[in-house]
Structure formats: C-alpha cells, structure tokens
PDB file of C-alpha atoms in Angstrom:
ATOM      1  CA  MET A   1     -18.670 -18.777  14.828  1.00  0.00           C
ATOM      2  CA  ASN A   2     -16.604 -16.658  16.958  1.00  0.00           C
ATOM      3  CA  TYR A   3     -18.368 -18.359  19.956  1.00  0.00           C
ATOM      4  CA  GLN A   4     -17.551 -21.700  18.625  1.00  0.00           C
ATOM      5  CA  ARG A   5     -14.104 -20.839  18.040  1.00  0.00           C
ATOM      6  CA  ALA A   6     -13.758 -19.574  21.464  1.00  0.00           C
ATOM      7  CA  LEU A   7     -15.389 -22.537  23.103  1.00  0.00           C
ATOM      8  CA  PHE A   8     -12.646 -24.706  20.986  1.00  0.00           C
ATOM      9  CA  PHE A   9      -9.999 -22.656  22.231  1.00  0.00           C
ATOM     10  CA  THR A  10     -11.238 -23.152  25.733  1.00  0.00           C
ATOM     11  CA  LEU A  11     -11.695 -26.754  25.616  1.00  0.00           C
ATOM     12  CA  MET A  12      -8.288 -27.184  23.896  1.00  0.00           C
ATOM     13  CA  THR A  13      -6.657 -24.988  26.700  1.00  0.00           C
ATOM     14  CA  SER A  14      -8.284 -27.280  29.312  1.00  0.00           C
ATOM     15  CA  LEU A  15      -7.317 -30.306  27.573  1.00  0.00           C
ATOM     16  CA  LEU A  16      -3.567 -29.222  27.469  1.00  0.00           C
ATOM     17  CA  SER A  17      -3.882 -28.067  31.285  1.00  0.00           C
ATOM     18  CA  LEU A  18      -5.151 -31.481  32.026  1.00  0.00           C
ATOM     19  CA  LEU A  19      -2.649 -33.266  30.020  1.00  0.00           C
ATOM     20  CA  PHE A  20       0.238 -31.387  31.641  1.00  0.00           C
ATOM     21  CA  ILE A  21      -1.080 -31.835  35.055  1.00  0.00           C
ATOM     22  CA  THR A  22      -1.351 -35.778  34.933  1.00  0.00           C
ATOM     23  CA  GLN A  23       1.970 -36.241  32.656  1.00  0.00           C
ATOM     24  CA  SER A  24       4.022 -37.004  35.884  1.00  0.00           C
ATOM     25  CA  VAL A  25       1.315 -39.737  36.533  1.00  0.00           C
ATOM     26  CA  LEU A  26       1.115 -41.337  33.363  1.00  0.00           C
ATOM     27  CA  ALA A  27       4.820 -41.338  32.338  1.00  0.00           C
ATOM     28  CA  GLY A  28       6.277 -44.669  32.561  1.00  0.00           C
ATOM     29  CA  MET A  29       9.860 -43.558  32.755  1.00  0.00           C
ATOM     30  CA  THR A  30      11.488 -42.082  35.999  1.00  0.00           C
ATOM     31  CA  ILE A  31      14.893 -40.281  36.719  1.00  0.00           C
ATOM     32  CA  SER A  32      16.744 -41.024  40.113  1.00  0.00           C
ATOM     33  CA  GLY A  33      16.873 -37.699  41.756  1.00  0.00           C
ATOM     34  CA  THR A  34      15.325 -34.440  40.934  1.00  0.00           C
ATOM     35  CA  ARG A  35      18.537 -32.526  39.828  1.00  0.00           C
ATOM     36  CA  ILE A  36      21.867 -33.342  38.929  1.00  0.00           C
ATOM     37  CA  VAL A  37      25.114 -31.594  40.366  1.00  0.00           C
ATOM     38  CA  PHE A  38      27.989 -32.008  38.261  1.00  0.00           C
ATOM     39  CA  PRO A  39      31.394 -31.422  39.897  1.00  0.00           C
ATOM     40  CA  GLY A  40      33.896 -29.399  37.834  1.00  0.00           C
ATOM     41  CA  ASN A  41      36.563 -31.682  38.926  1.00  0.00           C
ATOM     42  CA  GLU A  42      34.732 -34.821  37.509  1.00  0.00           C
ATOM     43  CA  ARG A  43      34.629 -36.002  33.743  1.00  0.00           C
ATOM     44  CA  GLU A  44      31.300 -37.820  33.664  1.00  0.00           C
ATOM     45  CA  HIS A  45      28.366 -38.736  35.742  1.00  0.00           C
ATOM     46  CA  MET A  46      25.862 -41.731  35.721  1.00  0.00           C
ATOM     47  CA  VAL A  47      22.003 -40.912  35.517  1.00  0.00           C
ATOM     48  CA  ARG A  48      19.795 -43.875  36.506  1.00  0.00           C
ATOM     49  CA  THR A  49      16.590 -44.170  34.559  1.00  0.00           C
ATOM     50  CA  ASN A  50      13.728 -46.514  35.215  1.00  0.00           C
ATOM     51  CA  ASN A  51      10.615 -48.127  33.432  1.00  0.00           C
ATOM     52  CA  LYS A  52       7.772 -48.499  35.944  1.00  0.00           C
ATOM     53  CA  SER A  53       5.273 -49.359  33.468  1.00  0.00           C
ATOM     54  CA  SER A  54       4.036 -52.692  32.145  1.00  0.00           C
ATOM     55  CA  SER A  55       5.250 -51.911  28.661  1.00  0.00           C
ATOM     56  CA  PRO A  56       8.832 -51.779  27.166  1.00  0.00           C
ATOM     57  CA  LEU A  57       9.570 -47.770  26.026  1.00  0.00           C
ATOM     58  CA  LEU A  58      11.744 -46.280  23.636  1.00  0.00           C
ATOM     59  CA  VAL A  59      13.873 -43.590  25.237  1.00  0.00           C
ATOM     60  CA  GLN A  60      15.813 -40.714  24.063  1.00  0.00           C
ATOM     61  CA  VAL A  61      18.035 -38.461  26.202  1.00  0.00           C
ATOM     62  CA  TRP A  62      19.787 -35.242  25.795  1.00  0.00           C
ATOM     63  CA  VAL A  63      21.134 -31.945  27.329  1.00  0.00           C
ATOM     64  CA  ASP A  64      19.743 -28.472  26.317  1.00  0.00           C
ATOM     65  CA  ASP A  65      20.374 -24.982  27.661  1.00  0.00           C
ATOM     66  CA  GLY A  66      16.756 -23.852  28.398  1.00  0.00           C
ATOM     67  CA  THR A  67      16.143 -23.662  24.599  1.00  0.00           C
ATOM     68  CA  THR A  68      13.116 -26.203  24.354  1.00  0.00           C
ATOM     69  CA  ASN A  69      12.058 -26.024  20.676  1.00  0.00           C
ATOM     70  CA  GLY A  70      15.262 -25.834  18.938  1.00  0.00           C
ATOM     71  CA  ASP A  71      17.004 -28.628  16.752  1.00  0.00           C
ATOM     72  CA  ILE A  72      18.609 -30.854  19.923  1.00  0.00           C
ATOM     73  CA  ASN A  73      21.476 -31.685  17.048  1.00  0.00           C
ATOM     74  CA  LYS A  74      22.276 -28.048  16.857  1.00  0.00           C
ATOM     75  CA  LEU A  75      22.598 -27.288  20.501  1.00  0.00           C
ATOM     76  CA  LYS A  76      25.995 -25.967  21.914  1.00  0.00           C
ATOM     77  CA  VAL A  77      26.085 -27.488  25.390  1.00  0.00           C
ATOM     78  CA  PRO A  78      29.138 -28.927  27.394  1.00  0.00           C
ATOM     79  CA  PHE A  79      27.637 -32.455  28.274  1.00  0.00           C
ATOM     80  CA  THR A  80      26.801 -35.441  25.705  1.00  0.00           C
ATOM     81  CA  VAL A  81      24.779 -38.438  26.879  1.00  0.00           C
ATOM     82  CA  THR A  82      25.321 -42.010  25.825  1.00  0.00           C
ATOM     83  CA  PRO A  83      23.457 -44.028  24.851  1.00  0.00           C
ATOM     84  CA  PRO A  84      21.372 -41.243  23.341  1.00  0.00           C
ATOM     85  CA  VAL A  85      18.480 -43.667  22.500  1.00  0.00           C
ATOM     86  CA  TYR A  86      17.666 -46.732  24.343  1.00  0.00           C
ATOM     87  CA  ARG A  87      15.023 -49.278  25.056  1.00  0.00           C
ATOM     88  CA  VAL A  88      13.879 -50.238  28.481  1.00  0.00           C
ATOM     89  CA  GLU A  89      11.949 -53.407  29.231  1.00  0.00           C
ATOM     90  CA  PRO A  90       9.001 -53.124  31.798  1.00  0.00           C
ATOM     91  CA  GLY A  91      10.241 -52.940  35.482  1.00  0.00           C
ATOM     92  CA  LYS A  92      14.073 -52.473  34.217  1.00  0.00           C
ATOM     93  CA  GLY A  93      16.502 -49.382  34.232  1.00  0.00           C
ATOM     94  CA  GLN A  94      19.042 -47.896  32.228  1.00  0.00           C
ATOM     95  CA  SER A  95      22.209 -45.796  33.335  1.00  0.00           C
ATOM     96  CA  VAL A  96      23.169 -43.020  31.101  1.00  0.00           C
ATOM     97  CA  ARG A  97      26.644 -41.569  31.176  1.00  0.00           C
ATOM     98  CA  LEU A  98      26.748 -37.664  31.122  1.00  0.00           C
ATOM     99  CA  ILE A  99      29.936 -36.627  30.019  1.00  0.00           C
ATOM    100  CA  TYR A 100      31.690 -33.312  30.168  1.00  0.00           C
ATOM    101  CA  ASN A 101      32.920 -32.607  26.587  1.00  0.00           C
ATOM    102  CA  GLY A 102      35.213 -29.716  27.770  1.00  0.00           C
ATOM    103  CA  MET A 103      33.452 -26.632  26.611  1.00  0.00           C
ATOM    104  CA  THR A 104      34.450 -23.565  28.409  1.00  0.00           C
ATOM    105  CA  LEU A 105      32.462 -22.588  31.132  1.00  0.00           C
ATOM    106  CA  PRO A 106      32.457 -19.686  33.990  1.00  0.00           C
ATOM    107  CA  GLN A 107      34.637 -20.932  36.879  1.00  0.00           C
ATOM    108  CA  ASP A 108      33.568 -18.085  39.389  1.00  0.00           C
ATOM    109  CA  ARG A 109      29.849 -19.419  39.517  1.00  0.00           C
ATOM    110  CA  GLU A 110      27.711 -22.155  38.591  1.00  0.00           C
ATOM    111  CA  SER A 111      26.087 -23.004  35.399  1.00  0.00           C
ATOM    112  CA  VAL A 112      22.630 -24.388  34.545  1.00  0.00           C
ATOM    113  CA  PHE A 113      21.647 -26.700  31.890  1.00  0.00           C
ATOM    114  CA  TRP A 114      18.634 -29.375  31.588  1.00  0.00           C
ATOM    115  CA  PHE A 115      18.454 -33.156  31.219  1.00  0.00           C
ATOM    116  CA  ASN A 116      15.775 -34.196  29.051  1.00  0.00           C
ATOM    117  CA  MET A 117      14.327 -37.782  28.907  1.00  0.00           C
ATOM    118  CA  LEU A 118      11.729 -38.391  26.289  1.00  0.00           C
ATOM    119  CA  GLU A 119       9.585 -41.507  26.190  1.00  0.00           C
ATOM    120  CA  ILE A 120       7.642 -43.143  23.374  1.00  0.00           C
ATOM    121  CA  PRO A 121       5.364 -45.798  24.086  1.00  0.00           C
ATOM    122  CA  PRO A 122       5.172 -48.793  21.908  1.00  0.00           C
ATOM    123  CA  VAL A 123       2.450 -49.202  19.036  1.00  0.00           C
ATOM    124  CA  ASN A 124      -0.100 -51.684  19.735  1.00  0.00           C
ATOM    125  CA  GLU A 125      -0.047 -53.572  16.525  1.00  0.00           C
ATOM    126  CA  SER A 126      -3.887 -54.545  16.890  1.00  0.00           C
ATOM    127  CA  VAL A 127      -4.825 -50.824  16.104  1.00  0.00           C
ATOM    128  CA  ALA A 128      -1.819 -49.938  14.174  1.00  0.00           C
ATOM    129  CA  ASP A 129      -3.926 -48.952  11.272  1.00  0.00           C
ATOM    130  CA  LYS A 130      -6.542 -46.783  13.296  1.00  0.00           C
ATOM    131  CA  ASP A 131      -6.730 -43.374  14.188  1.00  0.00           C
ATOM    132  CA  ARG A 132      -5.570 -42.720  17.827  1.00  0.00           C
ATOM    133  CA  LEU A 133      -3.728 -40.379  20.028  1.00  0.00           C
ATOM    134  CA  GLU A 134      -0.341 -41.256  21.169  1.00  0.00           C
ATOM    135  CA  LEU A 135       1.389 -39.277  23.890  1.00  0.00           C
ATOM    136  CA  ALA A 136       5.214 -39.106  24.129  1.00  0.00           C
ATOM    137  CA  PHE A 137       6.167 -37.534  27.619  1.00  0.00           C
ATOM    138  CA  ARG A 138       9.190 -35.739  28.433  1.00  0.00           C
ATOM    139  CA  THR A 139      10.769 -35.162  31.603  1.00  0.00           C
ATOM    140  CA  ARG A 140      13.271 -32.329  32.641  1.00  0.00           C
ATOM    141  CA  ILE A 141      15.694 -31.935  35.586  1.00  0.00           C
ATOM    142  CA  LYS A 142      18.401 -29.388  36.051  1.00  0.00           C
ATOM    143  CA  ILE A 143      21.979 -29.950  35.580  1.00  0.00           C
ATOM    144  CA  PHE A 144      24.215 -27.618  37.966  1.00  0.00           C
ATOM    145  CA  TYR A 145      27.900 -27.437  36.644  1.00  0.00           C
ATOM    146  CA  ARG A 146      29.663 -26.669  39.747  1.00  0.00           C
ATOM    147  CA  PRO A 147      33.311 -25.547  39.314  1.00  0.00           C
ATOM    148  CA  SER A 148      35.863 -27.196  41.476  1.00  0.00           C
ATOM    149  CA  ILE A 149      36.958 -24.154  43.247  1.00  0.00           C
ATOM    150  CA  LEU A 150      33.380 -23.629  44.712  1.00  0.00           C
ATOM    151  CA  LYS A 151      33.757 -25.925  47.811  1.00  0.00           C
ATOM    152  CA  ALA A 152      30.424 -25.113  49.558  1.00  0.00           C
ATOM    153  CA  SER A 153      26.735 -25.474  48.345  1.00  0.00           C
ATOM    154  CA  ALA A 154      23.842 -23.094  47.884  1.00  0.00           C
ATOM    155  CA  LEU A 155      22.303 -23.751  51.258  1.00  0.00           C
ATOM    156  CA  ARG A 156      25.590 -23.257  53.123  1.00  0.00           C
ATOM    157  CA  GLU A 157      25.616 -19.824  51.530  1.00  0.00           C
ATOM    158  CA  PHE A 158      21.962 -19.078  52.227  1.00  0.00           C
ATOM    159  CA  ASN A 159      22.627 -16.292  54.973  1.00  0.00           C
ATOM    160  CA  SER A 160      24.503 -14.011  52.628  1.00  0.00           C
ATOM    161  CA  ILE A 161      21.014 -13.605  50.554  1.00  0.00           C
ATOM    162  CA  LYS A 162      19.381 -10.440  50.790  1.00  0.00           C
ATOM    163  CA  TRP A 163      15.870  -9.971  51.068  1.00  0.00           C
ATOM    164  CA  GLN A 164      13.629  -6.742  50.763  1.00  0.00           C
ATOM    165  CA  VAL A 165      10.151  -6.137  50.920  1.00  0.00           C
ATOM    166  CA  ILE A 166       8.977  -4.095  47.780  1.00  0.00           C
ATOM    167  CA  SER A 167       5.515  -3.489  49.082  1.00  0.00           C
ATOM    168  CA  PRO A 168       2.957  -5.706  50.894  1.00  0.00           C
ATOM    169  CA  ALA A 169       0.714  -5.877  47.886  1.00  0.00           C
ATOM    170  CA  GLU A 170       3.642  -6.363  45.351  1.00  0.00           C
ATOM    171  CA  GLY A 171       6.248  -8.929  46.810  1.00  0.00           C
ATOM    172  CA  ILE A 172       9.789  -9.079  47.640  1.00  0.00           C
ATOM    173  CA  LYS A 173      13.215  -8.612  46.081  1.00  0.00           C
ATOM    174  CA  VAL A 174      16.004 -11.037  46.335  1.00  0.00           C
ATOM    175  CA  THR A 175      19.614 -10.560  45.892  1.00  0.00           C
ATOM    176  CA  ASN A 176      21.860 -13.379  45.598  1.00  0.00           C
ATOM    177  CA  PRO A 177      25.514 -12.332  45.926  1.00  0.00           C
ATOM    178  CA  THR A 178      26.658 -15.981  45.965  1.00  0.00           C
ATOM    179  CA  PRO A 179      28.215 -18.114  43.031  1.00  0.00           C
ATOM    180  CA  TYR A 180      25.412 -20.616  43.481  1.00  0.00           C
ATOM    181  CA  TYR A 181      21.876 -20.844  41.893  1.00  0.00           C
ATOM    182  CA  ILE A 182      19.061 -20.626  44.808  1.00  0.00           C
ATOM    183  CA  SER A 183      15.994 -22.869  43.642  1.00  0.00           C
ATOM    184  CA  PHE A 184      12.760 -22.377  45.197  1.00  0.00           C
ATOM    185  CA  ASP A 185       9.925 -24.743  45.811  1.00  0.00           C
ATOM    186  CA  SER A 186       7.361 -21.903  46.837  1.00  0.00           C
ATOM    187  CA  ALA A 187       7.207 -18.793  48.883  1.00  0.00           C
ATOM    188  CA  TYR A 188       4.608 -16.896  50.642  1.00  0.00           C
ATOM    189  CA  ILE A 189       4.017 -13.419  52.435  1.00  0.00           C
ATOM    190  CA  VAL A 190       2.335 -14.277  55.892  1.00  0.00           C
ATOM    191  CA  SER A 191       0.069 -11.376  56.872  1.00  0.00           C
ATOM    192  CA  GLY A 192      -2.029 -12.164  59.963  1.00  0.00           C
ATOM    193  CA  ASN A 193      -3.650 -15.605  59.350  1.00  0.00           C
ATOM    194  CA  THR A 194      -3.352 -15.186  55.808  1.00  0.00           C
ATOM    195  CA  LYS A 195      -0.644 -16.588  53.420  1.00  0.00           C
ATOM    196  CA  SER A 196      -0.264 -15.196  49.837  1.00  0.00           C
ATOM    197  CA  GLN A 197       1.613 -16.984  47.270  1.00  0.00           C
ATOM    198  CA  LEU A 198       4.676 -15.590  45.542  1.00  0.00           C
ATOM    199  CA  LYS A 199       5.852 -16.205  42.166  1.00  0.00           C
ATOM    200  CA  SER A 200       9.075 -17.922  43.133  1.00  0.00           C
ATOM    201  CA  ASP A 201      11.795 -18.448  40.633  1.00  0.00           C
ATOM    202  CA  MET A 202      15.325 -19.737  40.567  1.00  0.00           C
ATOM    203  CA  ILE A 203      17.933 -16.855  41.237  1.00  0.00           C
ATOM    204  CA  PRO A 204      21.263 -16.939  39.130  1.00  0.00           C
ATOM    205  CA  PRO A 205      24.534 -16.170  40.738  1.00  0.00           C
ATOM    206  CA  PHE A 206      25.299 -12.698  41.519  1.00  0.00           C
ATOM    207  CA  SER A 207      21.896 -11.429  40.541  1.00  0.00           C
ATOM    208  CA  THR A 208      18.785  -9.598  41.771  1.00  0.00           C
ATOM    209  CA  LYS A 209      15.303 -10.828  41.043  1.00  0.00           C
ATOM    210  CA  GLU A 210      11.824  -9.955  42.197  1.00  0.00           C
ATOM    211  CA  MET A 211       9.356 -12.367  43.599  1.00  0.00           C
ATOM    212  CA  LEU A 212       6.093 -10.899  43.125  1.00  0.00           C
ATOM    213  CA  LEU A 213       2.656 -11.833  44.453  1.00  0.00           C
ATOM    214  CA  ASP A 214       0.598 -14.544  42.210  1.00  0.00           C
ATOM    215  CA  PRO A 215      -1.958 -12.671  40.407  1.00  0.00           C
ATOM    216  CA  LYS A 216      -4.692 -15.037  42.176  1.00  0.00           C
ATOM    217  CA  ALA A 217      -3.071 -14.706  45.785  1.00  0.00           C
ATOM    218  CA  PRO A 218      -4.897 -12.536  48.304  1.00  0.00           C
ATOM    219  CA  ARG A 219      -3.461  -9.008  48.529  1.00  0.00           C
ATOM    220  CA  PRO A 220      -1.791  -8.469  51.904  1.00  0.00           C
ATOM    221  CA  THR A 221      -1.776  -5.115  53.514  1.00  0.00           C
ATOM    222  CA  SER A 222       1.105  -5.682  56.024  1.00  0.00           C
ATOM    223  CA  VAL A 223       3.930  -8.296  56.094  1.00  0.00           C
ATOM    224  CA  ASN A 224       4.648 -10.405  59.449  1.00  0.00           C
ATOM    225  CA  SER A 225       6.821 -12.659  57.825  1.00  0.00           C
ATOM    226  CA  VAL A 226       8.002 -14.460  54.845  1.00  0.00           C
ATOM    227  CA  LEU A 227       8.130 -18.147  54.293  1.00  0.00           C
ATOM    228  CA  VAL A 228      10.299 -19.562  51.564  1.00  0.00           C
ATOM    229  CA  ARG A 229      10.949 -23.223  50.653  1.00  0.00           C
ATOM    230  CA  VAL A 230      14.323 -23.819  49.233  1.00  0.00           C
ATOM    231  CA  ILE A 231      15.674 -26.994  47.221  1.00  0.00           C
ATOM    232  CA  ASN A 232      18.941 -28.468  48.252  1.00  0.00           C
ATOM    233  CA  ASP A 233      21.496 -30.230  46.334  1.00  0.00           C
ATOM    234  CA  PHE A 234      19.555 -33.672  47.249  1.00  0.00           C
ATOM    235  CA  GLY A 235      16.290 -32.171  45.898  1.00  0.00           C
ATOM    236  CA  ASN A 236      14.971 -31.876  49.473  1.00  0.00           C
ATOM    237  CA  VAL A 237      13.016 -28.820  50.522  1.00  0.00           C
ATOM    238  CA  ILE A 238      14.204 -26.782  53.349  1.00  0.00           C
ATOM    239  CA  GLU A 239      11.542 -23.972  54.834  1.00  0.00           C
ATOM    240  CA  TYR A 240      12.912 -20.913  56.237  1.00  0.00           C
ATOM    241  CA  GLN A 241      11.179 -17.973  57.751  1.00  0.00           C
ATOM    242  CA  LEU A 242      12.120 -14.370  56.947  1.00  0.00           C
ATOM    243  CA  VAL A 243      11.460 -11.551  59.624  1.00  0.00           C
ATOM    244  CA  LYS A 244      11.684  -7.975  59.754  1.00  0.00           C
ATOM    245  CA  SER A 245      15.140  -6.878  60.406  1.00  0.00           C
ATOM    246  CA  GLY A 246      14.941  -2.959  60.041  1.00  0.00           C
ATOM    247  CA  GLY A 247      13.002  -0.924  57.508  1.00  0.00           C
ATOM    248  CA  ASP A 248      11.638  -3.271  54.617  1.00  0.00           C
ATOM    249  CA  ASN A 249      14.818  -5.597  55.144  1.00  0.00           C
ATOM    250  CA  LEU A 250      14.213  -9.199  55.998  1.00  0.00           C
ATOM    251  CA  SER A 251      16.424 -11.882  57.521  1.00  0.00           C
ATOM    252  CA  VAL A 252      16.235 -15.485  58.122  1.00  0.00           C
ATOM    253  CA  ARG A 253      14.775 -16.288  61.635  1.00  0.00           C
ATOM    254  CA  THR A 254      17.291 -17.890  63.868  1.00  0.00           C
ATOM    255  CA  ASP A 255      15.651 -18.501  67.257  1.00  0.00           C
ATOM    256  CA  LYS A 256      13.228 -21.336  66.166  1.00  0.00           C
TER     257      LYS A 256
END
C-alpha cells in the first residue's frame, strides 16, 4: 500500500510538473510585454491581451500583491482593472485598463504587484455530459509602481549594486542600495570551464539577499567570475560579467 501511494504521488508530481512546463505552450491568451512599469504621475495604463488560439476564450483579470491563493475580491491593492471579465474571439485582442486607485504607496522606492490573467476554455457541447479534464491557464506578470520622483531605471543604477562572494561552494551576496527592484533572468559562478547556476531572485530596493548555488549545480572550488543576466524595463535580458575587485568583492567588468 505504501508503495502504491508513493507511486501515485510520484506520478502526480510528474504530471503537475509537465502541466506547468507546457502551460505557456498550451495557453491561448498572451499579454503584450513581460512586465508593466507604472509611472507614479499617471492615472492609468493600457494592457493589451490577445487570443492566439482557434477558439473563443473567457478571460478574467485582476491584480494581487503576491498572494496567490486568497480571495481576489478581498485583496487590498492599488490598482483596479476594467473590464475584469471579457470574451475574446479567435485571433482577436482586448485592451484592459489598469487604473491606479489612489492607495498610499512609498514614494522613495518602487513597489511591486502582479497582473493576473486567467483564461477559461469553452465547453464542447458534444461532450458536455462526459467526464473530462479542463485546464484553465493563468498568466502572471509583474507591475512595478515607480514614483514620479524616481527619474532613472534599475539598470541605470546597476553599478551601485554591491556583490560579494560568500564562498565558491555557497554563492554570492547582493546588496541593492537603490530604490529600484533588480530582476534576474539567471546567474552563474564561472570556475574554469564550468558554470554553476545560482538561484537568482528579484532583489527589493534597499535590501540584501543571498544568491545561493542551485542544489543540482556542480560545486566550484574557486570563482573566476560571475555572470548575471538582468531584465530591464522592456523585458530584455542584459548580461553582465562580475570579476574580483579585492578580497571577496566583485564588480562589473567594464573593459569588454
């Protein structure tokens, strides 16, 4: 019995992993852009959504603060979306208004929220009375509320970030003294001909976080350099090479 239970959970875990991996491929709705930068001096922002499938889709959109399992009607967030629910015909699109509702937010740094889009596929009437698996896909992208006092961008302040090697076999420590969120696509420690992946994460303003080695990555014995791939305001990925600059400190290589 224990063996069967273990096998069941293994199969379910594998299935859920497969569904997660293929979700972006199977999803019919897309959002124009991979992030939203909402300027503090604006009242609203338009978000374009498109149906790339061959079927009409019912779509629900909302904003959350990172809470993924709560009641979306009880969330206290600074944005409303309209229309919150809509139907999109095949090959067509729908613009959604993202409206700032005046909720007080810090003005000395960015704040982050998430724009959610849930698509519900149509029911095939010919099989409506039969048991079947229906998948509803959700897409999430970040909303960065940027106060009007902040005139630059995260990458323009990138050289202010402090980098330090904890140890070759552990990872690095990142200190972000800027008012911007720093978003990473990926990061690696380079040791000889080996690249060991770090668990990269978004670094909030005025904070320090550790980027530790992925458990499956090879354990380096030294650090020749560190490669970090950072996401800019437009969703583009920019790669930087960090080199030793004294002791355990790293700095961005500028002679490339």
